[in-house]
Amino acid sequence: MGYSGISLDGAKEIFEVRKNGFGSVPVDLVERKSIPRPDGDFDSVLAKETLNQIYELAADNDKDGSTWRAEFDCACAPIIHRTLELSAHVAGSSEFWLWFTFGNDGLGAELVDWRYGKTDKETLSPIPCSAREVYFGLERLKKGMFAKLWISANVMYVEGAAEPYDGFQVADVDLWDSHIIDVDFASVPNAARAFVKVIRDLKIERGDMSKPNEPAGFRDLAKEIRRRYATTAFEMLDERELYQWVKDVWEEREAWCGKS
Amino acid sequence: MPNLTWNAREHHQTYPFPFSEHALDNVQFRLGHEEDVGFSPLEIRRIDKVEDWEGCSPELLIELDEAALMADTGVSKEEIEFSVIVRDRDLNKFEKVKSWPLVTIPIEPISLVEDLQSFSWARRLDIAVIASLASSSEESEFRASQKGSVLANKTFSVRVGAGRFAFDIPRVLVDPEAFVERNMDRNTVWYVHWKGADYQRTPGELLEIWYNKEYEDKFIALAGGADSATRYILESMGADIFFDILSEVLRGTDNDVSDPASLISMVQNALPMDIEDARLEYMKQDGSSRLRSRCWKAAGTNSAFASLKF
């Protein structure tokens, strides 16, 4: 079966054309830039299905308040992971994610603009390509909007569990982007789950590491865990052990960060 | 030694408990029996494309210095677990794929072919071999006491080129005076040394990367690191070579390039076939300077880095 991809150069060309064309891209350009990839299988119908579900989720989001982005991400990540049914080979292909974003009638790129871009004050529509290139997947794979959400969901996913994506109740962009996606320790699934669930269960706030007089938060906790991961292989511990371990580290916070 | 601020991940880190530096020195990562190619812990195995990686039969040969491990760490044989961890850095997927009590480690080569099927064959894959404490212990004075504490480790970094240039270029440690002789600062960290100008020759015949001996420990971090500073520095090295000869290619060489292993042939193959002039110009003018600025941003601007030769 194989799967479709778009090379980085091809995607950059589409990006520029889309930017200059106020959002429209000739269909044949996308077709010309799409390349068949033999090193994995993917049913392209699932891409449309996923994008339609995300589109509906976006349509229901009224962009009110300061937390709509985080809430959208937390609802979107399981949809992408569950519906696409990707193998690791396909998920690791940046060409696949570029095709997902720019192919499929450009629906993915529209969603990136909606989530990360600016809005036209008159029409209230997203301005095409006003989001930074990185969110379209034009830089590192895991910084692209869709790949990033898939990775977040993949690390939290527990096959066969009653709530396979448990933990996504914690809606905080900083938590997921900076302390799950960007750090090594959270690439160990048990550690990521333990970290998120301790934050959820103990209602730990974000905190501010630069303010020594303010209470500690999950930013302080993440930094301490990163430090300890250097000498402890979290891959050896199960989720229950790690949950207790993270909880203990948090309870000892006065010893390692001097904050309450 | 000058005070060098380094952002790359250090492999020689300080452990809060005794750690064995050399117990795993003889563990080998190889690509099958026939080739019998062992990689040093500092070496990055570059594979040009995913297909190359698929064609490999990666395996580990575990030759462990048990006596050193126990003497260095103060931990008994029965308390040690030995594991193979795969770290797929593109997909954020770090998993233990094999594990044994120390006393039952296989002596024959261990195939990793099946284990790697569930990873992405992504561009950045680390295979870590770790000896750790199998369970937490009450005994905590002067030794590791917590389950998972790393007693010894060795990491093999596999980097898939994904269509990028991946040259096999000798790396040479040189005295600072070698830089001074070429009118460079003695704190220069690395330098691409051209041994000739015949691009029909192979990269290994034409180029050497010189590393300053005074920063040897930093290169260990550089070779094994996977953070942004490391990546940008390595990319900048590549850019230094690439853009130098790109101008030759752009000049429209009519030379008959018969040897696919030649440097110019590799560069030509690295360029997309339908690339437009404007894009090439952009690559030439913007590519290296962009890499340079990113590298500076990531690595800092102290005296050593200020004299990096791009």
Coordinates of C-alpha atoms in Angstrom, one line a residue:
Chain A
M1 CA 0.0 0.0 0.0
G2 CA 2.7 2.5 0.9
Y3 CA 1.9 6.1 1.9
S4 CA 2.2 9.6 0.5
G5 CA 4.7 12.2 1.4
I6 CA 5.9 15.6 0.4
S7 CA 9.5 16.5 0.6
L8 CA 10.7 19.5 2.7
D9 CA 11.5 21.5 -0.5
G10 CA 8.2 20.6 -2.0
A11 CA 6.3 21.7 1.1
K12 CA 8.2 25.0 1.3
E13 CA 7.2 25.7 -2.3
I14 CA 3.6 25.0 -1.5
F15 CA 3.9 27.1 1.6
E16 CA 5.1 30.1 -0.4
V17 CA 2.5 29.7 -3.1
R18 CA -0.2 29.4 -0.5
K19 CA 1.1 32.5 1.3
N20 CA 1.1 34.5 -1.9
G21 CA -2.2 33.1 -3.1
F22 CA -4.0 34.1 0.1
G23 CA -4.6 30.5 1.0
S24 CA -5.3 28.9 -2.3
V25 CA -2.9 26.3 -3.8
P26 CA -3.3 24.8 -7.3
V27 CA -4.3 21.1 -6.8
D28 CA -1.8 20.0 -9.4
L29 CA 1.1 21.6 -7.5
V30 CA 0.3 19.4 -4.5
E31 CA -0.1 16.4 -6.7
R32 CA 3.2 17.0 -8.4
K33 CA 4.9 17.4 -5.1
S34 CA 3.4 14.3 -3.5
I35 CA 5.6 11.3 -3.7
P36 CA 4.9 7.7 -3.0
R37 CA 6.8 6.2 0.0
P38 CA 7.2 2.4 0.1
D39 CA 8.7 2.1 3.6
G40 CA 5.3 1.9 5.5
D41 CA 1.6 1.6 5.0
F42 CA -1.1 4.2 5.5
D43 CA -4.7 4.3 4.3
S44 CA -5.1 7.9 3.0
V45 CA -8.9 7.9 3.8
L46 CA -7.9 8.1 7.5
A47 CA -6.2 11.4 6.9
K48 CA -9.4 13.0 5.6
E49 CA -11.4 11.4 8.4
T50 CA -9.0 12.8 11.0
L51 CA -8.8 16.3 9.5
N52 CA -12.6 16.4 9.4
Q53 CA -12.9 15.5 13.0
I54 CA -10.3 18.1 14.0
Y55 CA -12.2 20.7 11.8
E56 CA -15.4 20.0 13.7
L57 CA -13.5 20.3 17.0
A58 CA -12.1 23.6 15.9
A59 CA -15.6 24.8 14.7
D60 CA -17.0 24.0 18.2
N61 CA -14.2 26.0 19.9
D62 CA -15.3 29.6 20.5
K63 CA -11.8 30.8 21.3
D64 CA -12.9 32.4 24.5
G65 CA -10.7 33.0 27.5
S66 CA -7.0 32.2 27.8
T67 CA -7.2 28.4 27.9
W68 CA -8.9 27.6 24.6
R69 CA -5.6 26.6 22.9
A70 CA -4.6 24.2 25.6
E71 CA -8.1 22.7 25.7
F72 CA -8.1 22.3 22.0
D73 CA -4.7 20.6 22.0
C74 CA -5.8 18.2 24.7
A75 CA -8.9 17.2 22.8
C76 CA -7.2 17.1 19.5
A77 CA -4.2 14.9 20.4
P78 CA -6.2 11.7 21.1
I79 CA -8.3 12.2 17.9
I80 CA -5.1 12.3 15.8
H81 CA -3.6 9.4 17.5
R82 CA -6.7 7.2 17.5
T83 CA -7.9 7.9 14.0
L84 CA -4.7 7.9 12.0
E85 CA -3.6 4.5 13.4
L86 CA 0.0 5.2 12.4
S87 CA 2.9 2.8 12.5
A88 CA 6.1 4.1 14.0
H89 CA 7.7 4.1 10.6
V90 CA 5.1 6.4 9.1
A91 CA 4.8 8.6 12.2
G92 CA 8.6 9.1 12.0
S93 CA 8.5 10.3 8.5
S94 CA 8.5 14.1 8.2
E95 CA 7.4 13.7 4.6
F96 CA 4.2 12.1 5.8
W97 CA 3.3 14.9 8.1
L98 CA 4.0 17.5 5.4
W99 CA 1.7 15.6 3.1
F100 CA -0.9 15.5 5.9
T101 CA -0.6 19.2 6.4
F102 CA -0.4 20.5 2.8
G103 CA -2.2 17.7 1.0
N104 CA -5.9 16.8 1.6
D105 CA -7.1 20.0 0.0
G106 CA -5.0 22.0 2.4
L107 CA -7.3 21.4 5.3
G108 CA -4.4 20.7 7.6
A109 CA -2.7 24.0 6.8
E110 CA -5.9 25.8 7.4
L111 CA -6.1 24.3 10.8
V112 CA -2.5 25.3 11.6
D113 CA -3.4 28.9 10.7
W114 CA -6.5 28.7 12.9
R115 CA -4.6 27.4 15.9
Y116 CA -1.3 29.4 15.6
G117 CA -1.9 32.2 13.1
K118 CA -3.4 35.6 13.1
T119 CA -7.1 36.4 12.4
D120 CA -8.3 39.0 9.9
K121 CA -10.1 41.6 11.9
E122 CA -12.7 42.2 9.3
T123 CA -13.6 38.7 8.1
L124 CA -12.6 37.0 11.4
S125 CA -10.9 34.3 9.2
P126 CA -7.4 33.0 9.8
I127 CA -4.8 34.7 7.7
P128 CA -3.1 32.1 5.5
C129 CA 0.4 31.2 6.5
S130 CA 0.4 33.7 9.3
A131 CA 1.5 31.0 11.7
R132 CA 5.2 30.3 12.0
E133 CA 6.7 27.8 9.6
V134 CA 7.6 25.5 12.4
Y135 CA 4.0 24.7 13.1
F136 CA 3.5 23.5 9.6
G137 CA 6.2 20.9 10.1
L138 CA 8.8 22.9 8.0
E139 CA 11.4 22.6 10.7
R140 CA 11.8 19.7 13.2
L141 CA 9.3 16.9 12.9
K142 CA 8.1 17.1 16.5
K143 CA 7.6 20.8 16.4
G144 CA 4.9 20.6 13.6
M145 CA 1.4 20.9 15.1
F146 CA 0.1 17.5 14.0
A147 CA 3.2 15.5 14.7
K148 CA 3.6 17.2 18.1
L149 CA 0.0 16.3 19.1
W150 CA 0.4 12.7 17.9
I151 CA 3.6 12.3 19.9
S152 CA 2.0 13.7 23.0
A153 CA -0.9 11.2 22.6
N154 CA 1.5 8.4 21.8
V155 CA 3.5 8.8 25.0
M156 CA 0.3 8.9 27.1
Y157 CA -1.5 6.1 25.3
V158 CA -2.1 2.8 27.2
E159 CA -3.4 0.1 24.9
G160 CA -6.5 -1.7 26.3
A161 CA -6.9 0.7 29.3
A162 CA -10.4 1.9 30.2
E163 CA -9.2 5.5 29.6
P164 CA -6.3 5.0 27.1
Y165 CA -5.5 8.7 27.0
D166 CA -5.8 9.4 30.7
G167 CA -3.9 12.6 31.7
F168 CA -5.1 14.9 28.9
Q169 CA -7.3 16.6 31.5
V170 CA -4.3 18.7 32.3
A171 CA -4.8 21.5 29.8
D172 CA -1.6 23.6 29.7
V173 CA 0.3 24.4 26.6
D174 CA 3.5 25.0 28.6
L175 CA 3.3 21.6 30.2
W176 CA 2.9 19.7 27.0
D177 CA 5.2 21.7 24.7
S178 CA 8.0 22.4 27.1
H179 CA 7.9 19.6 29.6
I180 CA 6.6 16.6 27.6
I181 CA 7.7 17.2 24.0
D182 CA 11.0 19.0 24.7
V183 CA 12.5 16.9 27.4
D184 CA 14.2 13.5 27.4
F185 CA 12.6 12.0 30.5
A186 CA 9.1 12.4 29.1
S187 CA 10.0 10.3 26.2
V188 CA 9.8 7.4 28.6
P189 CA 6.0 6.7 28.5
N190 CA 5.8 5.6 32.2
A191 CA 7.6 8.7 33.3
A192 CA 5.5 11.1 31.2
R193 CA 2.3 9.6 32.5
A194 CA 3.5 9.6 36.1
F195 CA 4.6 13.2 35.8
V196 CA 1.3 14.4 34.3
K197 CA -0.8 12.4 36.7
V198 CA 1.0 13.7 39.8
I199 CA 0.5 17.3 38.5
R200 CA -3.2 16.5 38.0
D201 CA -3.8 14.7 41.2
L202 CA -1.9 17.1 43.5
K203 CA -3.1 20.1 41.5
I204 CA 0.4 21.5 41.0
E205 CA 0.4 24.9 39.4
R206 CA 2.9 26.0 36.7
G207 CA 5.1 28.1 39.1
D208 CA 7.8 30.4 38.1
M209 CA 11.4 29.2 38.6
S210 CA 12.8 32.8 38.4
K211 CA 10.9 33.8 41.5
P212 CA 12.4 32.2 44.6
N213 CA 9.7 33.6 46.9
E214 CA 6.8 32.0 45.0
P215 CA 5.7 28.5 45.7
A216 CA 7.3 25.7 43.5
G217 CA 5.4 24.5 40.5
F218 CA 5.6 21.9 37.8
R219 CA 8.3 23.8 36.0
D220 CA 10.5 23.4 39.1
L221 CA 9.5 19.7 39.3
A222 CA 10.3 19.1 35.7
K223 CA 13.8 20.6 36.1
E224 CA 14.5 18.4 39.1
I225 CA 13.3 15.3 37.3
R226 CA 15.5 16.1 34.3
R227 CA 18.4 16.3 36.6
R228 CA 17.7 13.0 38.2
Y229 CA 17.1 11.2 34.8
A230 CA 20.8 11.7 34.0
T231 CA 21.7 9.1 36.6
T232 CA 18.5 7.0 36.8
A233 CA 17.2 5.0 33.9
F234 CA 13.4 5.6 34.1
E235 CA 13.0 2.9 31.5
M236 CA 13.6 0.4 34.3
L237 CA 10.6 1.5 36.4
D238 CA 7.0 0.9 35.9
E239 CA 4.3 3.6 36.0
R240 CA 3.3 2.9 39.6
E241 CA 6.9 3.0 40.8
L242 CA 7.5 6.2 38.9
Y243 CA 4.2 7.8 40.1
Q244 CA 5.4 7.3 43.7
W245 CA 8.9 8.4 42.8
V246 CA 7.6 11.7 41.3
K247 CA 5.3 12.3 44.2
D248 CA 8.2 11.8 46.6
V249 CA 10.4 14.2 44.7
W250 CA 7.7 16.8 44.8
E251 CA 7.2 16.3 48.5
E252 CA 10.9 16.8 49.1
R253 CA 10.9 20.0 47.1
E254 CA 12.1 22.2 49.9
A255 CA 15.3 20.2 49.9
W256 CA 16.1 20.7 46.2
C257 CA 14.6 24.1 45.4
G258 CA 14.2 25.8 48.7
K259 CA 10.5 26.6 47.9
S260 CA 7.4 25.5 49.7
Chain B
M1 CA 42.2 25.5 29.8
P2 CA 39.9 28.4 28.9
N3 CA 36.6 28.5 30.6
L4 CA 34.3 27.0 27.9
T5 CA 30.6 27.1 28.3
W6 CA 29.1 24.1 26.7
N7 CA 25.5 23.4 26.0
A8 CA 25.8 19.9 24.5
R9 CA 25.0 17.0 26.7
E10 CA 28.0 15.7 28.6
H11 CA 28.6 12.0 28.6
H12 CA 31.1 12.3 31.4
Q13 CA 28.7 13.4 34.0
T14 CA 29.0 13.4 37.8
Y15 CA 27.1 10.7 39.5
P16 CA 25.9 11.0 43.1
F17 CA 27.1 7.4 43.7
P18 CA 30.0 5.3 42.4
F19 CA 29.8 4.6 38.7
S20 CA 31.9 2.4 36.5
E21 CA 33.5 4.3 33.6
H22 CA 35.0 1.4 31.8
A23 CA 33.0 -1.8 32.6
L24 CA 31.2 -1.6 29.2
D25 CA 34.1 -0.5 27.1
N26 CA 34.1 -3.7 25.1
V27 CA 30.4 -3.8 24.3
Q28 CA 30.1 -3.6 20.6
F29 CA 27.3 -2.5 18.3
R30 CA 27.7 -4.2 14.9
L31 CA 26.0 -4.7 11.6
G32 CA 26.0 -8.4 11.3
H33 CA 28.6 -11.2 11.5
E34 CA 30.0 -10.8 8.0
E35 CA 30.9 -7.2 8.2
D36 CA 32.0 -7.5 11.8
V37 CA 32.2 -3.7 12.2
G38 CA 32.5 -2.6 15.7
F39 CA 31.8 1.1 16.6
S40 CA 33.5 3.0 19.2
P41 CA 31.2 4.8 21.7
L42 CA 32.2 8.1 20.2
E43 CA 31.5 7.3 16.7
I44 CA 28.3 8.3 14.9
R45 CA 27.2 5.7 12.4
R46 CA 25.8 7.6 9.5
I47 CA 23.4 6.0 7.1
D48 CA 22.3 7.9 4.1
K49 CA 18.8 6.8 3.7
V50 CA 16.2 4.6 5.4
E51 CA 16.7 1.8 3.0
D52 CA 20.4 1.6 4.2
W53 CA 19.2 1.2 7.7
E54 CA 16.7 -1.5 6.7
G55 CA 19.4 -3.4 5.1
C56 CA 21.5 -3.6 8.2
S57 CA 21.4 -6.4 10.7
P58 CA 22.2 -4.6 13.9
E59 CA 23.4 -6.6 16.8
L60 CA 25.1 -6.2 20.1
L61 CA 28.0 -8.2 21.4
I62 CA 28.1 -7.8 25.1
E63 CA 31.5 -8.3 26.6
L64 CA 31.3 -7.1 30.1
D65 CA 34.1 -6.4 32.7
E66 CA 32.1 -7.8 35.6
A67 CA 35.0 -7.4 38.1
A68 CA 35.4 -3.7 37.3
L69 CA 31.7 -3.1 37.5
M70 CA 31.4 -4.6 40.9
A71 CA 34.6 -3.1 42.2
D72 CA 33.8 0.4 40.9
T73 CA 30.2 0.5 42.1
G74 CA 30.3 -1.6 45.3
V75 CA 27.2 -3.5 44.1
S76 CA 27.0 -7.3 44.0
K77 CA 26.4 -9.3 40.8
E78 CA 23.0 -10.4 41.9
E79 CA 21.7 -6.9 42.3
I80 CA 22.6 -5.8 38.8
E81 CA 20.2 -5.7 35.8
F82 CA 21.5 -5.3 32.3
S83 CA 19.3 -3.7 29.7
V84 CA 19.2 -2.5 26.1
I85 CA 17.3 0.8 25.7
V86 CA 16.3 2.2 22.3
R87 CA 15.8 6.0 22.3
D88 CA 14.0 7.3 19.2
R89 CA 14.7 11.0 19.5
D90 CA 12.4 12.0 16.7
L91 CA 9.3 10.3 18.0
N92 CA 10.1 10.8 21.7
K93 CA 10.0 7.0 22.2
F94 CA 12.4 5.7 24.8
E95 CA 11.9 2.0 25.6
K96 CA 13.7 -0.9 27.2
V97 CA 13.8 -3.6 24.5
K98 CA 15.9 -6.3 26.3
S99 CA 16.8 -7.0 29.8
W100 CA 18.7 -9.7 31.8
P101 CA 20.0 -10.3 35.3
L102 CA 23.7 -9.8 35.1
V103 CA 24.4 -13.5 35.7
T104 CA 22.5 -14.5 32.6
I105 CA 23.7 -12.1 29.9
P106 CA 24.1 -14.0 26.6
I107 CA 27.6 -14.4 25.3
E108 CA 26.5 -14.7 21.7
P109 CA 25.6 -11.7 19.6
I110 CA 22.2 -10.3 20.3
S111 CA 20.1 -9.4 17.2
L112 CA 18.2 -6.1 17.4
V113 CA 16.4 -6.5 14.1
E114 CA 13.1 -7.4 15.6
D115 CA 13.3 -4.9 18.4
L116 CA 13.9 -2.0 16.0
Q117 CA 10.7 -2.8 14.1
S118 CA 8.6 -0.8 16.5
F119 CA 10.7 2.3 16.2
S120 CA 10.6 4.8 13.4
W121 CA 14.1 4.3 11.9
A122 CA 14.1 8.0 12.4
R123 CA 17.1 10.2 11.9
R124 CA 18.2 10.2 15.4
L125 CA 18.2 6.8 17.2
D126 CA 20.3 6.0 20.3
I127 CA 21.0 2.5 21.4
A128 CA 22.0 2.5 25.1
V129 CA 23.4 -0.4 27.0
I130 CA 22.9 0.1 30.7
A131 CA 23.8 -1.7 33.9
S132 CA 21.5 -0.6 36.6
L133 CA 20.4 -1.5 40.1
A134 CA 17.6 -4.1 39.8
S135 CA 15.8 -3.1 42.9
S136 CA 16.0 -0.5 45.6
S137 CA 18.2 -1.2 48.5
E138 CA 18.4 -0.1 52.1
E139 CA 22.1 0.1 51.8
S140 CA 22.8 3.6 50.7
E141 CA 26.2 4.6 52.1
F142 CA 28.7 5.1 49.3
R143 CA 26.8 3.2 46.7
A144 CA 23.7 3.4 44.5
S145 CA 20.5 2.5 46.3
Q146 CA 17.6 3.2 44.1
K147 CA 16.1 0.9 41.4
G148 CA 17.2 2.1 38.0
S149 CA 20.3 3.9 39.2
V150 CA 22.8 3.7 36.3
L151 CA 26.0 1.9 37.3
A152 CA 27.5 1.8 33.9
N153 CA 26.4 2.8 30.4
K154 CA 27.4 3.0 26.8
T155 CA 25.5 4.7 24.0
F156 CA 25.7 4.1 20.3
S157 CA 24.2 6.9 18.2
V158 CA 22.8 6.1 14.8
R159 CA 22.1 9.1 12.6
V160 CA 20.2 8.6 9.4
G161 CA 21.1 11.2 6.9
A162 CA 17.7 11.4 5.3
G163 CA 19.0 12.4 2.0
R164 CA 21.5 14.9 3.4
F165 CA 25.1 14.8 2.7
A166 CA 26.9 12.3 4.9
F167 CA 30.6 12.2 4.2
D168 CA 33.0 9.8 5.7
I169 CA 35.7 12.3 6.8
P170 CA 38.6 11.4 9.0
R171 CA 38.6 13.3 12.3
V172 CA 42.0 14.2 13.7
L173 CA 42.9 15.6 17.1
V174 CA 45.6 18.2 16.8
D175 CA 47.6 20.5 19.1
P176 CA 46.5 24.1 19.4
E177 CA 49.7 25.1 17.7
A178 CA 48.5 23.6 14.5
F179 CA 45.8 26.2 14.4
V180 CA 48.2 29.0 15.4
E181 CA 50.4 28.0 12.5
R182 CA 47.5 28.7 10.2
N183 CA 46.9 32.1 11.7
M184 CA 44.0 31.0 13.8
D185 CA 43.3 31.5 17.4
R186 CA 44.8 28.7 19.6
N187 CA 41.3 28.3 21.1
T188 CA 39.8 27.4 17.7
V189 CA 37.5 24.4 18.4
W190 CA 37.5 22.7 15.0
Y191 CA 38.5 23.4 11.5
V192 CA 37.8 21.8 8.1
H193 CA 41.2 21.1 6.6
W194 CA 41.3 20.7 2.8
K195 CA 44.1 18.5 1.6
G196 CA 43.5 19.3 -2.0
A197 CA 41.1 20.8 -4.5
D198 CA 40.3 17.9 -6.8
Y199 CA 36.6 17.3 -6.2
Q200 CA 36.8 14.1 -8.2
R201 CA 38.5 12.5 -5.2
T202 CA 36.6 10.9 -2.3
P203 CA 35.8 13.0 0.8
G204 CA 38.1 10.9 2.9
E205 CA 41.0 11.7 0.5
L206 CA 40.2 15.4 0.4
L207 CA 39.2 16.5 3.8
E208 CA 40.0 16.2 7.5
I209 CA 38.2 17.6 10.4
W210 CA 40.7 18.9 12.9
Y211 CA 39.6 19.0 16.5
N212 CA 41.6 20.9 19.1
K213 CA 43.1 18.5 21.6
E214 CA 42.4 20.8 24.5
Y215 CA 38.7 20.2 23.9
E216 CA 38.8 16.5 23.6
D217 CA 36.2 15.9 26.3
K218 CA 33.9 18.3 24.5
F219 CA 34.0 16.3 21.3
I220 CA 32.9 13.3 23.2
A221 CA 29.9 15.2 24.2
L222 CA 29.6 16.6 20.7
A223 CA 29.7 13.1 19.1
G224 CA 27.2 11.6 21.5
G225 CA 25.0 14.6 22.1
A226 CA 21.6 15.1 20.6
D227 CA 20.6 18.6 21.7
S228 CA 20.3 21.6 19.5
A229 CA 23.8 23.0 20.0
T230 CA 25.3 19.7 19.0
R231 CA 23.1 19.4 16.0
Y232 CA 23.8 22.9 14.8
I233 CA 27.5 22.5 15.2
L234 CA 27.6 19.3 13.2
E235 CA 25.3 20.8 10.6
S236 CA 27.6 23.8 10.4
M237 CA 30.6 21.6 9.8
G238 CA 28.7 20.0 7.0
A239 CA 27.7 23.4 5.7
D240 CA 31.2 24.5 5.7
I241 CA 32.2 21.7 3.3
F242 CA 29.0 21.7 1.4
F243 CA 28.8 25.4 0.5
D244 CA 32.4 25.5 -0.4
I245 CA 32.0 23.0 -3.2
L246 CA 28.5 24.0 -4.0
S247 CA 29.9 27.1 -5.6
E248 CA 31.9 24.8 -7.9
V249 CA 28.8 22.8 -8.8
L250 CA 26.9 26.0 -9.5
R251 CA 29.7 27.3 -11.7
G252 CA 28.5 24.5 -14.0
T253 CA 31.3 22.0 -14.0
D254 CA 31.4 20.1 -17.2
N255 CA 33.8 17.5 -15.8
D256 CA 32.8 14.0 -16.4
V257 CA 31.9 12.7 -13.0
S258 CA 32.3 9.0 -13.3
D259 CA 33.0 8.0 -9.7
P260 CA 29.9 8.1 -7.5
A261 CA 32.1 8.1 -4.5
S262 CA 33.7 11.4 -5.5
L263 CA 33.0 14.5 -3.4
I264 CA 31.5 16.4 -6.3
S265 CA 29.3 13.5 -7.3
M266 CA 28.0 13.3 -3.7
V267 CA 27.2 17.0 -3.6
Q268 CA 25.4 16.8 -6.9
N269 CA 23.4 13.9 -5.8
A270 CA 22.5 15.8 -2.6
L271 CA 20.8 18.5 -4.6
P272 CA 17.3 18.0 -5.8
M273 CA 17.3 17.5 -9.6
D274 CA 14.7 20.1 -10.3
I275 CA 16.1 22.8 -8.2
E276 CA 15.7 26.3 -9.5
D277 CA 18.5 28.9 -9.8
A278 CA 16.8 31.2 -7.3
R279 CA 16.6 28.4 -4.8
L280 CA 20.2 27.5 -5.2
E281 CA 21.2 31.1 -4.8
Y282 CA 19.2 31.1 -1.6
M283 CA 20.8 28.0 -0.4
K284 CA 24.2 29.3 -1.1
Q285 CA 23.7 32.7 0.4
D286 CA 21.3 32.1 3.2
G287 CA 21.9 28.5 4.2
S288 CA 25.3 28.7 5.7
S289 CA 24.8 32.1 7.4
R290 CA 21.5 30.8 8.9
L291 CA 23.2 27.7 10.3
R292 CA 26.0 29.9 11.6
S293 CA 23.7 32.2 13.4
R294 CA 21.7 29.4 14.9
C295 CA 24.9 27.8 16.1
W296 CA 26.1 30.9 17.7
K297 CA 22.8 31.4 19.4
A298 CA 22.8 27.8 20.7
A299 CA 26.4 27.6 21.6
G300 CA 27.2 31.0 23.0
T301 CA 29.9 33.5 22.1
N302 CA 32.8 33.0 24.4
S303 CA 36.4 33.1 23.1
A304 CA 36.5 29.6 21.9
F305 CA 33.3 29.7 20.0
A306 CA 34.0 33.2 18.7
S307 CA 36.8 31.6 16.7
L308 CA 34.9 28.7 15.3
K309 CA 35.8 28.4 11.6
F310 CA 32.7 28.1 9.5

